[in-house]
Each structure stands twice: as structure tokens, then as C-alpha cells.
Short mmCIF file of C-alpha atoms and ligand atoms in Angstrom, two decimals:
data_model
loop_
_atom_site.label_atom_id
_atom_site.label_comp_id
_atom_site.label_asym_id
_atom_site.label_seq_id
_atom_site.Cartn_x
_atom_site.Cartn_y
_atom_site.Cartn_z
CA MET B 1 -140.05 88.07 -74.02
CA LYS B 2 -142.53 90.94 -75.41
CA ALA B 3 -145.97 90.90 -75.27
CA ILE B 4 -149.33 92.78 -76.41
CA ARG B 5 -151.13 93.19 -72.42
CA VAL B 6 -154.35 94.98 -71.78
CA ASP B 7 -154.69 96.29 -68.44
CA GLN B 8 -158.38 97.62 -68.54
CA ALA B 9 -161.16 97.55 -70.81
CA GLY B 10 -161.52 99.86 -73.38
CA GLY B 11 -161.02 101.17 -77.12
CA PRO B 12 -157.53 99.97 -79.46
CA GLU B 13 -155.58 102.23 -77.51
CA VAL B 14 -155.42 99.66 -74.18
CA LEU B 15 -153.52 97.40 -76.24
CA LYS B 16 -150.11 98.08 -75.34
CA LEU B 17 -146.57 96.43 -76.03
CA GLN B 18 -145.18 95.03 -72.99
CA ASP B 19 -142.11 92.76 -71.57
CA VAL B 20 -143.46 89.89 -69.51
CA PRO B 21 -141.22 86.87 -68.01
CA ASP B 22 -141.34 84.11 -70.24
CA PRO B 23 -144.43 80.90 -69.37
CA VAL B 24 -143.13 77.92 -68.65
CA PRO B 25 -145.00 74.72 -69.32
CA GLY B 26 -147.25 72.58 -66.54
CA PRO B 27 -148.03 69.13 -66.76
CA GLY B 28 -150.16 68.76 -70.22
CA GLU B 29 -148.79 72.25 -71.44
CA VAL B 30 -146.79 73.08 -73.88
CA LEU B 31 -144.79 75.70 -74.96
CA VAL B 32 -145.04 77.35 -78.48
CA LYS B 33 -142.80 79.91 -80.23
CA ILE B 34 -144.96 82.06 -81.66
CA HIS B 35 -144.49 83.11 -85.20
CA ALA B 36 -147.63 84.85 -86.25
CA ALA B 37 -151.06 85.01 -84.62
CA GLY B 38 -154.69 85.93 -86.24
CA VAL B 39 -156.77 88.45 -85.20
CA ASN B 40 -160.41 87.93 -84.86
CA PRO B 41 -163.29 89.96 -84.09
CA VAL B 42 -164.11 88.34 -80.60
CA ASP B 43 -160.66 89.71 -79.70
CA THR B 44 -162.26 92.99 -79.87
CA TYR B 45 -165.46 92.00 -77.78
CA VAL B 46 -163.18 90.55 -75.39
CA ARG B 47 -161.31 94.10 -75.28
CA GLU B 48 -163.93 95.72 -75.12
CA GLY B 49 -164.92 93.86 -71.67
CA LEU B 50 -168.28 92.21 -73.97
CA TYR B 51 -167.16 89.42 -72.84
CA PRO B 52 -166.45 88.01 -68.93
CA ARG B 53 -162.87 86.93 -68.03
CA LYS B 54 -163.16 84.83 -65.67
CA ASP B 55 -159.35 84.98 -64.86
CA GLY B 56 -159.79 89.07 -65.17
CA PHE B 57 -157.17 91.92 -65.84
CA PRO B 58 -154.61 92.18 -67.32
CA TYR B 59 -154.30 89.52 -69.42
CA THR B 60 -152.79 89.08 -73.42
CA PRO B 61 -155.49 88.80 -76.25
CA GLY B 62 -155.53 86.09 -78.91
CA PHE B 63 -157.06 82.41 -79.94
CA ASP B 64 -154.73 81.59 -82.50
CA GLY B 65 -152.04 81.37 -84.08
CA ALA B 66 -149.12 79.37 -85.76
CA GLY B 67 -145.03 78.97 -84.94
CA VAL B 68 -142.61 76.08 -83.51
CA VAL B 69 -142.77 74.34 -80.13
CA GLU B 70 -140.51 75.31 -78.00
CA ALA B 71 -141.12 72.76 -74.46
CA SER B 72 -143.22 70.73 -73.05
CA GLY B 73 -144.67 70.05 -69.65
CA LEU B 74 -145.12 66.66 -67.93
CA GLY B 75 -147.31 63.96 -70.49
CA ALA B 76 -147.60 66.32 -72.78
CA GLU B 77 -145.59 64.24 -75.41
CA ARG B 78 -147.81 64.50 -78.81
CA PHE B 79 -144.96 67.24 -80.35
CA GLN B 80 -141.32 67.49 -80.22
CA PRO B 81 -139.32 70.21 -79.65
CA GLY B 82 -139.31 72.06 -83.53
CA SER B 83 -142.93 70.87 -84.90
CA ARG B 84 -144.79 73.25 -86.50
CA VAL B 85 -148.14 74.08 -85.43
CA TYR B 86 -150.79 75.75 -85.91
CA ILE B 87 -152.61 76.87 -82.44
CA ALA B 88 -156.80 76.80 -82.23
CA GLY B 89 -156.91 78.25 -78.47
CA SER B 90 -154.22 79.05 -75.54
CA LEU B 91 -153.49 79.43 -71.96
CA THR B 92 -152.10 83.12 -71.91
CA GLY B 93 -152.79 84.95 -75.26
CA THR B 94 -151.00 84.37 -78.78
CA TYR B 95 -150.49 88.53 -79.01
CA ALA B 96 -146.76 87.86 -77.48
CA GLU B 97 -143.45 85.80 -78.97
CA ARG B 98 -144.21 82.81 -76.66
CA ALA B 99 -147.71 80.98 -75.74
CA LEU B 100 -148.16 78.73 -73.28
CA CYS B 101 -151.53 75.72 -74.63
CA LEU B 102 -152.20 72.85 -73.68
CA GLU B 103 -151.67 69.98 -75.45
CA SER B 104 -155.09 69.10 -77.06
CA GLN B 105 -155.16 73.55 -78.51
CA ILE B 106 -152.33 72.86 -81.33
CA TYR B 107 -152.34 70.55 -84.10
CA PRO B 108 -149.39 69.96 -86.63
CA LEU B 109 -148.87 72.83 -89.20
CA ALA B 110 -149.58 71.26 -92.96
CA GLU B 111 -146.12 71.92 -94.88
CA ASN B 112 -147.73 73.37 -97.82
CA LEU B 113 -148.45 76.26 -95.08
CA SER B 114 -147.14 79.28 -94.04
CA PHE B 115 -146.95 80.16 -90.74
CA GLU B 116 -149.42 83.13 -91.44
CA GLN B 117 -152.05 80.84 -93.19
CA GLY B 118 -151.80 78.74 -89.38
CA ALA B 119 -152.48 81.79 -87.66
CA ALA B 120 -155.28 82.36 -90.12
CA VAL B 121 -157.03 78.60 -89.37
CA GLY B 122 -158.14 78.60 -85.01
CA ILE B 123 -161.37 80.52 -85.00
CA PRO B 124 -162.78 80.72 -88.89
CA TYR B 125 -161.75 77.42 -90.02
CA ALA B 126 -162.87 75.75 -86.95
CA THR B 127 -166.39 78.66 -87.09
CA ALA B 128 -166.65 77.44 -91.04
CA TYR B 129 -167.14 73.62 -90.86
CA GLN B 130 -169.39 73.79 -87.86
CA ALA B 131 -171.72 76.47 -89.33
CA LEU B 132 -171.63 74.35 -93.36
CA PHE B 133 -171.39 70.05 -91.24
CA SER B 134 -173.19 70.20 -88.04
CA LYS B 135 -175.81 73.21 -88.70
CA ALA B 136 -176.74 73.89 -91.82
CA CYS B 137 -176.71 69.68 -92.18
CA LEU B 138 -174.99 70.97 -95.66
CA ARG B 139 -175.14 67.90 -98.26
CA PRO B 140 -173.80 67.85 -101.99
CA GLY B 141 -176.07 68.96 -104.45
CA GLU B 142 -177.45 71.64 -102.47
CA THR B 143 -176.64 75.46 -102.17
CA VAL B 144 -175.70 77.29 -99.79
CA LEU B 145 -175.12 81.66 -99.21
CA VAL B 146 -172.75 82.40 -97.83
CA HIS B 147 -173.38 85.73 -96.64
CA GLY B 148 -170.39 87.80 -95.85
CA ALA B 149 -168.21 85.46 -97.69
CA SER B 150 -164.78 87.75 -98.21
CA GLY B 151 -163.71 87.57 -94.21
CA GLY B 152 -161.79 84.51 -92.20
CA VAL B 153 -164.81 82.54 -91.54
CA GLY B 154 -166.73 83.42 -95.16
CA LEU B 155 -163.73 82.95 -97.18
CA ALA B 156 -163.52 78.97 -94.98
CA ALA B 157 -166.82 78.81 -95.59
CA VAL B 158 -167.04 79.21 -100.07
CA GLN B 159 -163.70 76.37 -99.41
CA LEU B 160 -165.20 74.21 -97.36
CA ALA B 161 -168.56 74.44 -98.76
CA ARG B 162 -167.05 74.11 -102.80
CA ALA B 163 -164.96 70.94 -101.70
CA LEU B 164 -168.27 69.86 -100.21
CA GLY B 165 -170.16 69.72 -104.47
CA ALA B 166 -172.59 72.25 -103.01
CA SER B 167 -173.50 75.14 -105.39
CA VAL B 168 -172.16 78.33 -103.27
CA ILE B 169 -173.07 81.98 -103.79
CA GLY B 170 -170.94 84.38 -101.71
CA THR B 171 -171.11 88.13 -100.39
CA ALA B 172 -168.84 90.76 -100.10
CA GLY B 173 -168.95 94.49 -99.99
CA THR B 174 -166.50 95.23 -102.12
CA GLU B 175 -165.07 94.60 -105.80
CA GLU B 176 -161.90 92.90 -104.86
CA GLY B 177 -163.82 91.16 -102.34
CA ARG B 178 -165.71 89.37 -105.04
CA ARG B 179 -163.10 88.78 -106.92
CA LEU B 180 -161.31 87.23 -103.86
CA VAL B 181 -164.66 85.52 -102.86
CA LYS B 182 -164.87 83.76 -106.40
CA ARG B 183 -161.26 83.24 -107.40
CA GLU B 184 -161.20 81.08 -103.17
CA GLY B 185 -164.58 78.78 -104.88
CA ALA B 186 -168.54 80.53 -105.32
CA HIS B 187 -169.94 79.69 -108.14
CA HIS B 188 -171.46 83.57 -108.06
CA VAL B 189 -170.84 86.37 -106.44
CA LEU B 190 -173.04 88.88 -105.02
CA ASP B 191 -172.57 92.91 -103.50
CA HIS B 192 -174.50 92.49 -100.63
CA ARG B 193 -174.09 97.20 -100.19
CA ALA B 194 -176.08 97.12 -103.58
CA PRO B 195 -180.09 97.41 -103.44
CA GLY B 196 -181.94 94.28 -104.45
CA TYR B 197 -179.04 92.29 -104.79
CA LEU B 198 -181.05 88.82 -102.96
CA GLU B 199 -183.02 88.60 -106.09
CA ARG B 200 -180.35 87.43 -107.70
CA VAL B 201 -180.47 84.71 -104.88
CA MET B 202 -184.25 83.21 -106.54
CA GLU B 203 -182.76 83.72 -110.17
CA LEU B 204 -179.68 81.59 -109.29
CA THR B 205 -181.83 78.90 -107.52
CA GLU B 206 -184.76 79.04 -110.34
CA GLY B 207 -187.10 80.25 -107.80
CA ARG B 208 -186.30 77.51 -105.66
CA GLY B 209 -184.63 79.95 -102.77
CA THR B 210 -181.32 78.67 -100.89
CA ASP B 211 -180.65 75.43 -98.90
CA ALA B 212 -178.77 77.47 -96.44
CA VAL B 213 -177.49 80.81 -95.20
CA LEU B 214 -174.07 80.96 -93.61
CA GLU B 215 -175.40 84.58 -92.13
CA MET B 216 -172.34 86.86 -90.85
CA LEU B 217 -174.03 89.85 -89.37
CA ALA B 218 -177.66 88.62 -88.69
CA ASN B 219 -178.63 92.27 -87.20
CA VAL B 220 -179.04 93.46 -90.66
CA ASN B 221 -179.74 90.65 -92.96
CA LEU B 222 -181.82 87.80 -90.87
CA SER B 223 -184.92 89.21 -92.42
CA ALA B 224 -184.18 89.17 -95.66
CA ASP B 225 -182.57 85.70 -95.38
CA LEU B 226 -185.79 84.22 -94.87
CA SER B 227 -187.95 84.95 -97.44
CA ILE B 228 -184.63 83.66 -99.89
CA LEU B 229 -184.69 80.31 -98.33
CA ALA B 230 -185.68 77.25 -99.97
CA HIS B 231 -188.25 74.54 -98.29
CA ARG B 232 -186.52 73.48 -95.31
CA GLY B 233 -183.78 75.80 -95.29
CA ARG B 234 -181.16 76.37 -92.41
CA VAL B 235 -179.85 79.30 -91.78
CA VAL B 236 -177.14 79.60 -89.45
CA VAL B 237 -176.15 83.02 -87.50
CA ILE B 238 -172.90 83.26 -86.94
CA GLY B 239 -172.40 87.12 -86.15
CA SER B 240 -174.58 89.40 -85.33
CA ARG B 241 -173.89 92.71 -84.11
CA GLY B 242 -177.90 94.25 -82.56
CA LYS B 243 -180.78 93.82 -83.07
CA ILE B 244 -183.63 92.92 -86.04
CA GLU B 245 -187.15 92.25 -86.38
CA ILE B 246 -188.24 88.94 -88.41
CA MET B 247 -191.55 87.86 -89.90
CA PRO B 248 -192.44 84.28 -88.12
CA ARG B 249 -194.84 83.05 -90.33
CA ASP B 250 -191.42 83.18 -93.21
CA LEU B 251 -190.71 80.14 -91.03
CA MET B 252 -193.81 78.37 -90.62
CA SER B 253 -194.25 78.49 -94.62
CA ARG B 254 -190.86 77.43 -95.71
CA GLU B 255 -190.75 74.68 -92.57
CA THR B 256 -187.79 76.82 -91.93
CA THR B 257 -184.71 77.08 -89.90
CA VAL B 258 -182.75 79.26 -87.95
CA THR B 259 -179.72 77.83 -85.76
CA GLY B 260 -176.46 79.81 -84.19
CA ILE B 261 -173.26 78.80 -83.36
CA LEU B 262 -171.19 79.04 -80.80
CA ILE B 263 -167.77 77.84 -81.25
CA PHE B 264 -166.58 77.98 -78.31
CA ALA B 265 -168.83 75.08 -77.59
CA ALA B 266 -168.10 73.00 -79.30
CA THR B 267 -167.54 69.76 -77.67
CA PRO B 268 -163.82 67.99 -77.12
CA ARG B 269 -164.79 65.21 -79.90
CA GLU B 270 -166.04 68.03 -82.26
CA THR B 271 -162.98 69.67 -82.09
CA SER B 272 -160.85 67.14 -82.66
CA GLU B 273 -163.43 66.34 -85.69
CA ILE B 274 -162.93 69.50 -87.34
CA HIS B 275 -159.67 69.41 -87.25
CA ALA B 276 -159.30 66.05 -88.02
CA ALA B 277 -160.71 67.46 -91.51
CA LEU B 278 -159.49 70.86 -91.56
CA ASN B 279 -155.46 69.18 -91.71
CA ALA B 280 -156.90 66.23 -94.74
CA GLY B 281 -157.65 70.17 -96.75
CA PHE B 282 -154.77 71.57 -96.32
CA GLU B 283 -152.30 68.76 -96.86
CA GLN B 284 -154.78 68.33 -100.26
CA GLY B 285 -154.75 71.69 -101.07
CA THR B 286 -158.41 71.99 -100.64
CA LEU B 287 -158.12 75.09 -98.36
CA ARG B 288 -156.10 77.70 -98.72
CA PRO B 289 -156.11 79.88 -95.54
CA VAL B 290 -156.18 83.50 -97.44
CA VAL B 291 -153.98 86.30 -95.17
CA ALA B 292 -155.37 90.10 -96.02
CA ARG B 293 -152.64 91.79 -94.37
CA THR B 294 -149.65 91.47 -92.40
CA LEU B 295 -148.87 93.66 -89.16
CA ALA B 296 -146.12 94.19 -86.10
CA LEU B 297 -147.29 93.24 -82.59
CA ARG B 298 -146.79 96.24 -81.60
CA GLU B 299 -149.62 97.49 -84.28
CA ALA B 300 -152.27 95.39 -82.51
CA PRO B 301 -154.22 98.56 -81.99
CA ARG B 302 -154.58 99.41 -85.46
CA ALA B 303 -155.57 95.26 -86.55
CA HIS B 304 -158.71 95.69 -84.33
CA GLU B 305 -159.49 98.86 -85.31
CA ASP B 306 -159.07 97.58 -89.17
CA VAL B 307 -160.79 94.09 -88.88
CA ILE B 308 -164.14 95.46 -87.49
CA HIS B 309 -164.33 98.69 -89.81
CA ALA B 310 -161.72 98.14 -92.71
CA PRO B 311 -163.17 95.95 -96.41
CA ALA B 312 -162.49 92.49 -95.68
CA LEU B 313 -159.44 90.08 -97.82
CA GLY B 314 -159.36 87.49 -95.75
CA LYS B 315 -157.04 87.51 -91.85
CA ILE B 316 -155.39 89.96 -90.58
CA VAL B 317 -152.22 88.94 -88.99
CA LEU B 318 -149.92 89.29 -86.52
CA LEU B 319 -146.37 88.86 -86.23
CA PRO B 320 -143.93 89.77 -82.96
P1 NAP R 1 -164.05 89.40 -90.72
O1 NAP R 1 -162.51 88.39 -91.14
O2 NAP R 1 -163.95 90.57 -90.34
O3 NAP R 1 -165.61 89.52 -92.23
C1 NAP R 1 -166.89 90.62 -91.87
C2 NAP R 1 -167.51 89.57 -92.87
O4 NAP R 1 -168.67 90.20 -93.00
C3 NAP R 1 -167.44 90.28 -94.24
O5 NAP R 1 -166.72 89.00 -95.36
C4 NAP R 1 -167.52 91.52 -94.86
O6 NAP R 1 -167.25 92.23 -96.27
C5 NAP R 1 -169.07 91.08 -93.84
N1 NAP R 1 -170.04 92.27 -93.92
C6 NAP R 1 -169.97 93.31 -94.01
N2 NAP R 1 -170.91 93.65 -93.88
C7 NAP R 1 -172.48 92.97 -94.71
C8 NAP R 1 -172.99 92.77 -94.66
N3 NAP R 1 -174.70 93.56 -94.98
N4 NAP R 1 -173.69 91.32 -94.91
C9 NAP R 1 -173.37 90.68 -94.82
N5 NAP R 1 -172.12 89.99 -94.51
C10 NAP R 1 -171.69 91.23 -94.76
O7 NAP R 1 -165.30 88.55 -89.27
P2 NAP R 1 -164.90 86.81 -89.58
O8 NAP R 1 -163.83 86.73 -88.52
O9 NAP R 1 -165.55 85.88 -91.09
O10 NAP R 1 -166.61 87.03 -88.41
C11 NAP R 1 -167.59 87.44 -88.85
C12 NAP R 1 -168.62 86.80 -88.01
O11 NAP R 1 -168.60 86.39 -87.33
C13 NAP R 1 -168.11 88.41 -87.07
O12 NAP R 1 -169.38 89.56 -86.46
C14 NAP R 1 -167.53 87.67 -85.71
O13 NAP R 1 -167.10 88.42 -84.73
C15 NAP R 1 -168.25 86.77 -85.66
N6 NAP R 1 -167.55 85.40 -85.81
C16 NAP R 1 -168.48 84.58 -84.61
C17 NAP R 1 -168.47 83.42 -84.28
C18 NAP R 1 -169.09 82.58 -83.28
O14 NAP R 1 -168.37 81.14 -82.97
N7 NAP R 1 -170.61 82.91 -83.56
C19 NAP R 1 -166.86 82.49 -84.81
C20 NAP R 1 -166.32 82.88 -85.93
C21 NAP R 1 -167.05 84.49 -86.33
P3 NAP R 1 -166.74 93.36 -96.91
O15 NAP R 1 -165.56 93.36 -95.89
O16 NAP R 1 -167.02 92.59 -97.80
O17 NAP R 1 -168.08 94.06 -96.74
#
């Protein structure tokens, strides 16, 4: 089969399309024919060697995907061959024509979702869910600022928070991104490149501040986030690409909390709860993964450039 292989850490050019043997499912494993693979920023950090890989090199990237079950190993009986599934984690990597997964890493794909949408679920939706409900403990009627709402995690958070009954403020860096964030459920949208844009958060909350912030770029925004929180407000750091200085007094004066999330650290129980809740949303239509663009598998280097540098409008998805 064809698969993207990475022989050594480096830039996008180390992603090479190669022929590799078809994987064979062992006990408890499921072989999925991949119809679409989701591209996440973390795939680029792993490629660059920023996250140590316990199995070293070479490897096939990709945590997320969607496709059809082809075969199951001994004791893996939950899915029949031909079942449509989405993948949240894989043993062999999803940037390939086939991937091996533990049975616990695959979930039924709702009938109303395409394979491309299924590939947009794993990391982004699970992260948004965990950040909103386990970390920020957001309640109906509260206000949340999704700081970076036009990407995979942000759009998922907007849809989830809106369905909960929260008041949702989302930010994006482009006009098209702001239209998308509004369409997907934000009550208000702001431009995170405009000077003084966070003052609007205080106006929109009648001076009270926001109850929660989901932060996609903490090294730029954390200090400002602390100044727009309501009493006992919570910031969840989801993404950060560097250092930042903050004023600890901001935490004291409003009794606020800053916490972080690592979706790979979710427990098995949390993970199964998250996906049960997400599937209910997909079936009911409150959650609708947004695919910005599809690219052929061989264009993985371009996808890695774009997921870091291009303005976000939902997910980038690779098609084997
Ligand atoms: P993505 O699809 O590439 O989206 C990136 C988002 O960041 C876009 O909405 C982008 O908006 C926004 N952004 C850019 N400049 C910003 C600024 N100055 N202030 C606020 N937002 C800004 O990425 P993603 O998949 O949503 O992931 C977002 C971040 O979370 C990444 O850093 C990723 O590594 C991290 N992440 C962490 C976890 C975890 O477990 N901790 C899990 C998933 C993701 P525009 O393009 O419209 O400017």
C-alpha cells in the first residue's frame, strides 16, 4: 500500500510517499481502509522531532482519520467488515491507504457525516469537549471566548458551547474566518489581529468579563486573557508556541484559574465519555465538522506548511 513515511526529523520535505507492506491486525486490533486522514498541528511537531517518539523512525504520521473496517484480529469483535468508522489514534499512522488501530481507537461514523468530516473529529473535537467541560467546567448561560475559533479545535468548541446554551464569542484573523465562526454558532466574532479587539469582550459582557477562555495561542494572548476574565473565570491553555510574561495579581484580584490540557493524557474512561457525547451531537446535527480543504496524500508536505502558516477555515484533510 501507499503511505507517507518519515525517515528522520525535519521540515515538511521529510514527508515521502512510499510503498510499504499492508499491515495485518493482531489480537484486539482492527485494520481500517483509510478514506480520509486529518492533519493536526501536532503532526508537524512530531515530524520536527519536538515530541519524542517511543518507536523512533521511520514512521507514518497521523492520529485522525475515517474509513471502512477491512478486517479484525482475534477478540476484536465490535466492528463488522464494511463498518464506517472514524479514527482517534492509530498504531501505524493514518497518512496511508490502511491503518491498524486498537478497537478502542475507532468509533462508528454517523450516517450524516462524510469520511472527510470523520477525519476532522479525533483530536479537535475531543480537545474542545475536554477543554470546555472537564477543564473550564462551562455552564449554560455563561460566556466563553474561543480565542482562535476558525481552526479545527475552535470551530468544534463554538459548536459545542452553542449547543450547551452558552454565550459564545469567537475570534478569527480573516474576514472569511469570522463569517465561518459566526455561521457555526458564535453570537459575536472579533478580529484577533485588530488593535484593542479584546475591549469588545468587556462591552459584550456589560463590564463583567468572560467566564471562560479557550486559548489557542497562549504565548501571545495569556496576559490579555487574564484582564478580561469575570470573577472566578477560567482560562484553558490549548495551544502555545513560546513564552509570555503575566501579571500574577490579575489572578488574585478576580480569583481566576489558568489550566492546561493535553488531549493525549485523557483517561480511557474520559475518552469513551467524550466520544459518546460527540456521537450524540453528530447524529443530532448540533456538531458538523468543517473541512476547509482536501489534498491528495502525496501533498502531505503542503498540508503541513498550510496547517501552521495559512489562515484557518476548518480542517485540512488528506485523501489517500
Ligand atoms: P488550526 O486549525 O491550525 O487553527 C489555529 C487557530 O489559531 C486558528 O483559529 C487561527 O486563526 C488561530 N490564531 C492565529 N493567530 C491567533 C492569535 N493571535 N490569537 C488567537 N488565535 C490565533 O489548529 P487547531 O487544530 O485548531 O489547534 C489550535 C492549537 O491548539 C494548536 O497550537 C495546536 O497545536 C493546539 N492543540 C493542542 C491540543 C492539546 O491537547 N493541548 C490539542 C489540539 C490542538 P486565524 O487563522 O483565523 O488567524
